[in-house]
XYZ file of C-alpha atoms in Angstrom:
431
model
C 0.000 0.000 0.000
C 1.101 3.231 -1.056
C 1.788 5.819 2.184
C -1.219 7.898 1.221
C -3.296 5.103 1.515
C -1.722 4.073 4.605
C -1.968 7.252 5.850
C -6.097 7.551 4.983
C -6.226 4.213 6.646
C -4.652 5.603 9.610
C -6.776 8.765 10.119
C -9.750 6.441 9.359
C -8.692 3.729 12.480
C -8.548 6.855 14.475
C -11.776 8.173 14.286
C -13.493 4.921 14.589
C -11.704 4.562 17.777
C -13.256 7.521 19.153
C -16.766 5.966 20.008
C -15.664 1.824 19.241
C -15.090 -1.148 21.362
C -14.838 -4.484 21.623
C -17.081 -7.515 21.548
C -16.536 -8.167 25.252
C -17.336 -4.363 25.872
C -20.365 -4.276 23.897
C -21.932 -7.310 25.401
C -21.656 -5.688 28.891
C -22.888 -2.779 27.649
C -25.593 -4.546 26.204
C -26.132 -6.676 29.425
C -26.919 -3.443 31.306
C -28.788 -1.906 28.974
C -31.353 -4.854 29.023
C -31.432 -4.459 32.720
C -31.913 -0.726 33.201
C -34.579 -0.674 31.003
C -36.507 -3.250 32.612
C -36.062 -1.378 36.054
C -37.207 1.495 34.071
C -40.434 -0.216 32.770
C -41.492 -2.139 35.624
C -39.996 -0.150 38.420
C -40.152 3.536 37.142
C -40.482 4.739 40.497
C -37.968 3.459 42.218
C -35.478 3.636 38.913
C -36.141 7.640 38.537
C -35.849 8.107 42.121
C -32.428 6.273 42.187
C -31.124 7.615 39.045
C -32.178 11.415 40.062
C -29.722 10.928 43.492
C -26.450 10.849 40.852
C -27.600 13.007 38.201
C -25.642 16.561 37.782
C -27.656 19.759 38.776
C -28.161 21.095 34.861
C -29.734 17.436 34.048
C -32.204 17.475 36.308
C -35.023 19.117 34.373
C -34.742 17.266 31.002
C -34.622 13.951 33.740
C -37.814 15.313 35.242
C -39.708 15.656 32.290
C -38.913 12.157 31.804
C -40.338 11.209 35.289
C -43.207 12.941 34.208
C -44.004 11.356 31.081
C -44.094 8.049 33.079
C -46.739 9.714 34.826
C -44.054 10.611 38.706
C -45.097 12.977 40.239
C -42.493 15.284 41.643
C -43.040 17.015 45.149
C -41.033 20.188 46.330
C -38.838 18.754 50.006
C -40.582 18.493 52.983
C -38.933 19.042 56.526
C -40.972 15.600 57.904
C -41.116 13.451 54.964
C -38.049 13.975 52.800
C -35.211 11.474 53.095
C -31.489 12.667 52.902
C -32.038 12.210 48.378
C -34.479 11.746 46.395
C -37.268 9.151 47.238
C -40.033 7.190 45.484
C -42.501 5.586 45.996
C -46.511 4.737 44.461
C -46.020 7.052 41.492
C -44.094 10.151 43.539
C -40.799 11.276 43.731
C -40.001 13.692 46.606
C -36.806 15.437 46.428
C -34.202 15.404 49.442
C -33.451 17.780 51.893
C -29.718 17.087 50.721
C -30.822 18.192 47.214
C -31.296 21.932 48.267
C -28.327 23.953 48.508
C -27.094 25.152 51.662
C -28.766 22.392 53.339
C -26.406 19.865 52.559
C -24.277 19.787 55.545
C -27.295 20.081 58.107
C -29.305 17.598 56.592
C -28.094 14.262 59.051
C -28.582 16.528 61.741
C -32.108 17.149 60.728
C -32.701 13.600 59.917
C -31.494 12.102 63.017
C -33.511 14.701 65.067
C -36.593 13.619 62.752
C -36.002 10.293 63.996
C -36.851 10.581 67.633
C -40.270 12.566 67.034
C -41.054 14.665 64.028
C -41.284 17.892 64.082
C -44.670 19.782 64.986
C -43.842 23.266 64.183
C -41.645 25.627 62.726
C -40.452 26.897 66.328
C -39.902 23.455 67.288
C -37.874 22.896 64.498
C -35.535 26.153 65.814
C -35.588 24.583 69.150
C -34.398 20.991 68.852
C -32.035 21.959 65.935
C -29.451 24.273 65.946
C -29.507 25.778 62.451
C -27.549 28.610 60.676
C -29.449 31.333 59.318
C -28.635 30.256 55.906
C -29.727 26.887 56.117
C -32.809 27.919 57.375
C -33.904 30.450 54.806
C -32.709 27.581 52.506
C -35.397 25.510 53.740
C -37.746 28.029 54.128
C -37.324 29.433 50.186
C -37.190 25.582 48.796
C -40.359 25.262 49.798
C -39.740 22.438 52.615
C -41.070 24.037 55.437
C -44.723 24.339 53.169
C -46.542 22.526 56.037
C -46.523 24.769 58.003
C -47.153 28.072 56.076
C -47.611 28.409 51.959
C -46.283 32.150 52.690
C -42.869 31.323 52.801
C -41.659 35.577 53.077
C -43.908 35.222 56.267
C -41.783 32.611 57.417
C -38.913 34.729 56.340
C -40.491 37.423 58.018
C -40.962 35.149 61.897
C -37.373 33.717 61.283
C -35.295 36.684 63.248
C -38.156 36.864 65.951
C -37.498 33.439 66.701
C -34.013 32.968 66.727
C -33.967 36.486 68.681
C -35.982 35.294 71.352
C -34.169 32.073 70.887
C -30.755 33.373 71.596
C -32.000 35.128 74.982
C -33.825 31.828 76.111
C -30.575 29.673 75.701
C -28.507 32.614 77.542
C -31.290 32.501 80.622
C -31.040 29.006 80.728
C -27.383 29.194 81.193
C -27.800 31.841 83.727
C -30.036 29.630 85.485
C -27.937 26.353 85.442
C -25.065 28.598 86.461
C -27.024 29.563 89.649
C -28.478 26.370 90.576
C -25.030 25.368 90.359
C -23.974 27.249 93.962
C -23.580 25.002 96.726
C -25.623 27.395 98.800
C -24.266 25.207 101.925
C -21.839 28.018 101.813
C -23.287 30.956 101.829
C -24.447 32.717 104.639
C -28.459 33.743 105.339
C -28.249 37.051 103.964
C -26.387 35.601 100.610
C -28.542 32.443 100.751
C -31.504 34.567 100.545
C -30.186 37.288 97.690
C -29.245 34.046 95.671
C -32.970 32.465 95.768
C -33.853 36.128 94.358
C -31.619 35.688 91.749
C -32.751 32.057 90.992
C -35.978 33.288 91.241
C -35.748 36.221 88.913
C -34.255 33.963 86.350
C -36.818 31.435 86.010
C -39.396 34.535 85.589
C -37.393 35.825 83.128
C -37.005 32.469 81.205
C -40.645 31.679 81.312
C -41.394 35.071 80.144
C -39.371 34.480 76.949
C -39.841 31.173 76.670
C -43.986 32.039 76.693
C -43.475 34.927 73.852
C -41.556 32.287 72.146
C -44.033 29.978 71.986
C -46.863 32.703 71.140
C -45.084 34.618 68.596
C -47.687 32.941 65.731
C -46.636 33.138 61.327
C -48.331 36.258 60.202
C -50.753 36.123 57.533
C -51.444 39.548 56.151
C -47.599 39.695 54.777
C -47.559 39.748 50.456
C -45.253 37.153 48.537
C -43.665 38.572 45.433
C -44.126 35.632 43.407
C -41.272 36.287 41.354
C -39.147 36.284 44.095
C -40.026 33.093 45.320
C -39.335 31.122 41.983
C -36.083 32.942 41.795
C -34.841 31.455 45.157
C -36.802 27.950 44.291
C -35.040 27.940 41.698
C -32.069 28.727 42.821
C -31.884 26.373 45.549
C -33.007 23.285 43.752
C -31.825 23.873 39.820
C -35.675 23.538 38.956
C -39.047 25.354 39.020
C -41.376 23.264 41.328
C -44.163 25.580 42.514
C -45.395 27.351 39.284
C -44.520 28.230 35.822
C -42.474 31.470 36.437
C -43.512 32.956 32.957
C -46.620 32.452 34.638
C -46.954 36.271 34.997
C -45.664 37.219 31.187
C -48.891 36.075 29.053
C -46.715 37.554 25.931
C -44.111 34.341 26.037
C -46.094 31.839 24.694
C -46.554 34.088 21.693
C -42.868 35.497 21.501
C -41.702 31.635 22.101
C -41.141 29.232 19.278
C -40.129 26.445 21.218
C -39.775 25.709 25.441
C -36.519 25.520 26.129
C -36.207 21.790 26.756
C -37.557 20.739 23.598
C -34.388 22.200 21.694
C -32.023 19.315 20.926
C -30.812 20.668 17.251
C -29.466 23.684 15.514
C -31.447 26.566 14.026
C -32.699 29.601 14.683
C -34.830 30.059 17.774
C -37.058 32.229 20.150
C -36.731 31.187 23.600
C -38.038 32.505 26.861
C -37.166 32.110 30.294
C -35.337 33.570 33.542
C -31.828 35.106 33.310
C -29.298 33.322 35.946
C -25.494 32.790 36.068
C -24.352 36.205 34.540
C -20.460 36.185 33.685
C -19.516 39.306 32.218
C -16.411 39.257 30.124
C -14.468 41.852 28.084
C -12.818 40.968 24.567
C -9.292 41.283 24.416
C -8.677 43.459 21.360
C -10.829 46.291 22.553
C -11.917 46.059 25.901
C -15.406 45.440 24.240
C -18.032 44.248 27.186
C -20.143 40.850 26.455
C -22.264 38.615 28.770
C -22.837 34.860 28.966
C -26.156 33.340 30.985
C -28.334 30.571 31.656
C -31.961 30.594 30.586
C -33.901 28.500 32.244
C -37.935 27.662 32.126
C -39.883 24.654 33.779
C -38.676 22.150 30.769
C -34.887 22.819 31.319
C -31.844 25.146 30.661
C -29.633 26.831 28.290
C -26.550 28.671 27.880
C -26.565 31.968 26.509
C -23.630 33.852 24.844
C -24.554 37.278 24.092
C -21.061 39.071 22.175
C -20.335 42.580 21.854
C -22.255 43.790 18.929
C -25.891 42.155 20.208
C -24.306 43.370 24.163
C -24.051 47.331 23.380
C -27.818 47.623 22.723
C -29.330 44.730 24.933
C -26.873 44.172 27.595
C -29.131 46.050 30.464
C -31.931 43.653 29.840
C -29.187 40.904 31.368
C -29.844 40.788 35.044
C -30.234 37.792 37.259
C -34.279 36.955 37.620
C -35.069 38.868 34.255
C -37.908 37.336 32.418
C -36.750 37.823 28.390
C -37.258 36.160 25.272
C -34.021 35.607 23.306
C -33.956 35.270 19.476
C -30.670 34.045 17.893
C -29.083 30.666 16.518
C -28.882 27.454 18.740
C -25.432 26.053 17.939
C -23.457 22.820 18.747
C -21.038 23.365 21.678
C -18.791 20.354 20.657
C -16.188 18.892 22.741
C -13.913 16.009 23.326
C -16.323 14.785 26.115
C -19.226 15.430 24.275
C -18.560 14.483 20.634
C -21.661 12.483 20.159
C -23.923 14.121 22.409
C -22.964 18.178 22.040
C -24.545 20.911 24.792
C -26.489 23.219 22.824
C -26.132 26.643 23.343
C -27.877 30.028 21.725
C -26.433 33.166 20.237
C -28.224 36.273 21.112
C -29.552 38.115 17.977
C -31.595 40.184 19.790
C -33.667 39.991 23.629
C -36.574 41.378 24.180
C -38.002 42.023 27.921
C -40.885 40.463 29.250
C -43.614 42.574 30.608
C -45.027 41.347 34.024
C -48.583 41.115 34.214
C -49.255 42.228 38.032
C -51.734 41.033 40.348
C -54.520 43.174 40.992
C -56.008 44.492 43.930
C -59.148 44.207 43.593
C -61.544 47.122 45.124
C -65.479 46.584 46.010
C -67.271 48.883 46.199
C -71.260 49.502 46.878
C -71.577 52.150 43.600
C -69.423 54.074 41.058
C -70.611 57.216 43.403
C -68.958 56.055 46.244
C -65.486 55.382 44.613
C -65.184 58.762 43.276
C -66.544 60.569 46.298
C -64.950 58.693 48.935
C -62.884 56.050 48.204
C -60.826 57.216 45.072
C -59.143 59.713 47.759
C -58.273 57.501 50.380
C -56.491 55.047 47.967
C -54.553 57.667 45.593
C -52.718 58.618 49.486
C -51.106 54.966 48.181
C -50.133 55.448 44.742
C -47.091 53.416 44.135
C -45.736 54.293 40.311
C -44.584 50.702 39.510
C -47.426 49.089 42.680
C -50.731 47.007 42.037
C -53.134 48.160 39.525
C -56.492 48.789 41.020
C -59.478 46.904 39.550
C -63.073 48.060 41.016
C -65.720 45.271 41.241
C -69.346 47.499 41.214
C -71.519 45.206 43.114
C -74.503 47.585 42.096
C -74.227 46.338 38.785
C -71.963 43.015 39.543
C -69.404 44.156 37.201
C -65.390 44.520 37.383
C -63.952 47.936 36.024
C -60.033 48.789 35.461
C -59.152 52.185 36.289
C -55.636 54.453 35.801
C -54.323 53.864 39.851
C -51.553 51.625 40.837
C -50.594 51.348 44.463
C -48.207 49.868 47.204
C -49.457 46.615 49.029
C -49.965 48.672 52.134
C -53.583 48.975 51.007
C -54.018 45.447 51.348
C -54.304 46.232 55.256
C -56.852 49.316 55.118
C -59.747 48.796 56.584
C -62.869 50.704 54.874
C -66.381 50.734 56.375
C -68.337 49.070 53.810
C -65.173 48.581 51.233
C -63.541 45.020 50.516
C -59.861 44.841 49.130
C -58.327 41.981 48.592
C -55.513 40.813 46.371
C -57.058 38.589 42.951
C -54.494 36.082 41.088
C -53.005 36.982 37.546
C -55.593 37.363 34.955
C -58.847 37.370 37.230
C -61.494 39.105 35.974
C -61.465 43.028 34.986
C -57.822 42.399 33.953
């Protein structure tokens, strides 16, 4: 053979190496194959549940799609039924309190508290485990402590007054041990009797914490930001669990030409989601900013590079929790690693910001009369530029009306002779 043809040989023998191997290797392959997918089919539970514990964070949507198509379905952690991972079992997956970040560490702890008696409360949980503020709020914002309150900023809100009151308990009680702690055999009457004082004056003071402790009750009247919550659910466990966060932007579905999870080739593309993971870069030649993101939606994930041209006239539309829709070319990111199975990834063309549909505080009111003689005034004392626009609901005529006023949630606690105000969900009537 000639060396060109040796040579083409060569080059050929090297790129069949790349993804070939042996009978031996095949049949094991095969061998495992055969069994997976019978777990898969006849255990799907169990399999997902298992196969969920060692799959990498950016995965995890596009694997829990899958659970759902098998018809698993996937709960949020909980502080009394969640096991260290993910579990399964009869058709639901729950995830782990070691799934949410920051929890991690504390999670035994939690577990093996769990284990003597579960817990009954959210200040119980403060009391019989020590837990850093972070890990806490981690819990809270993952939605695990849910149980107990669906408000999870009024949880947010109770945390400090607990561990507060918490902190001054545990210092009492030290106090206290301290003093019972004085061999009073040794002290003379007059000391003997100052000492039962201060023994005395301690346990008042203890149970006078410990009662405002245990009757300092989760507010109700305290608004979520909805937005806010799916940022730091998302956050925390790589996925959307509670709601569809473009929920609020009614104009993505028509902007979108495709959920984000259902891109697995090249083309051009109109996807929408939630900026997160900004890494701002400069180019070398020219000090030229550009930005690279993730984009994420309840189907999955993507990374988004947006260069220096398509940067200078949409870069301050890139900020972490932005809902946008991003139009440019979905590419192959290939690697070694990934040779037969490339990451796709989208070039920014253009993005486009999503505009959030509030909720609306709803206003009801006995007549039309009545809101422009008397209540109109009250309420503009609350305008709020970028607040809650205010939709009246004329029971005269049983009819909902928009009107021009937006205010801050602080009208949410008025209280109006005759006048209900309450707080209606996205696209309730009048919108």
């Amino acid at each position: 053979a000639s060396q060109t043809d040796a040579e083409k040989f060569w080059t050929e023998m090297l790129d069949f190496g790349r993804y070939s191997f042996n009978q031996s290797h095949a049949c094991a392959y095969a061998h495992v194959a055969y069994y997976t997918a019978y777990l898969k089919w006849h255990y799907p539970t169990e399999f997902f549940a298992t196969t969920l514990n060692y799959t990498a964070a950016e995965k995890l949507p596009m694997m829990l799609r899958d659970c759902q198509a098998f018809g698993i379905r996937i709960l949020p952690p909980d502080i009394n039924q969640s096991s260290y991972g993910f579990s399964g079992s009869e058709g639901v997956i729950r995830f782990g309190l070691g799934n949410v970040k920051n929890v991690k560490d504390a999670a035994n702890a939690i577990l093996d508290e769990r284990g003597k008696k579960l817990f009954g409360s959210f200040r119980e949980l403060l009391m019989r485990v020590p837990l850093k503020k972070n890990v806490t709020e981690a819990l809270i914002e993952s939605g695990a402590l849910d149980s107990w309150s669906q408000n999870r900023a009024a949880l947010l809100y109770t945390l400090p007054l607990y561990q507060d009151d918490l902190k001054i308990i545990q210092k009492k009680q030290q106090t206290l041990e301290q003093l019972r702690q004085t061999d009073i055999a040794l002290l003379n009457a007059k000391e003997k009797k100052s000492h039962c004082r201060k023994i005395e004056t301690a346990e008042n003071k203890l149970k006078e914490y410990q009662f405002r402790y245990d009757n300092t009750e989760i507010p109700q009247d305290i608004v979520e930001d909805s937005r806010k919550k799916l940022t730091h659910e998302y956050e925390l466990l790589g996925i959307y669990l509670s709601s569809n966060p473009l929920d609020g932007y009614p104009e993505a579905k028509a902007l979108r030409t495709a959920q984000i999870g259902d891109i697995s080739s090249t083309g051009t593309a109109t996807l929408c989601g939630l900026i997160s993971e900004i890494i701002e870069k400069r180019r070398n030649s020219d000090n030229a900013p550009m930005a690279f993101f993730r984009l994420a939606d309840t189907t999955g994930s993507i990374n988004v590079c947006c260069f220096t041209k398509p940067y200078s006239q949409y870069g301050t539309l890139i900020e972490e929790g932005a809902a946008v829709a991003v139009s440019g070319k979905c590419v192959a990111d290939r690697t070694e690693e990934n040779e037969d199975d490339p990451e796709i990834k989208l070039i920014v063309e253009s993005i486009k910001a999503l505009e959030y549909e509030k909720e609306s505080v709803v206003v009801s009111v006995s007549d039309l009369a009545d809101w422009a003689n008397r209540i109109y005034s009250i309420l503009l004392f609350y305008y709020q530029k970028d607040g809650f626009p205010i939709v009246l609901y004329d029971r005269s005529f049983g009819q909902f009306r928009k009107t021009d006023l937006t205010v801050s949630e602080d009208v949410l606690f008025l209280d109006i002779p005759n006048i209900q105000i309450k707080l209606s969900p996205i696209g309730a009537s009048g919108r």
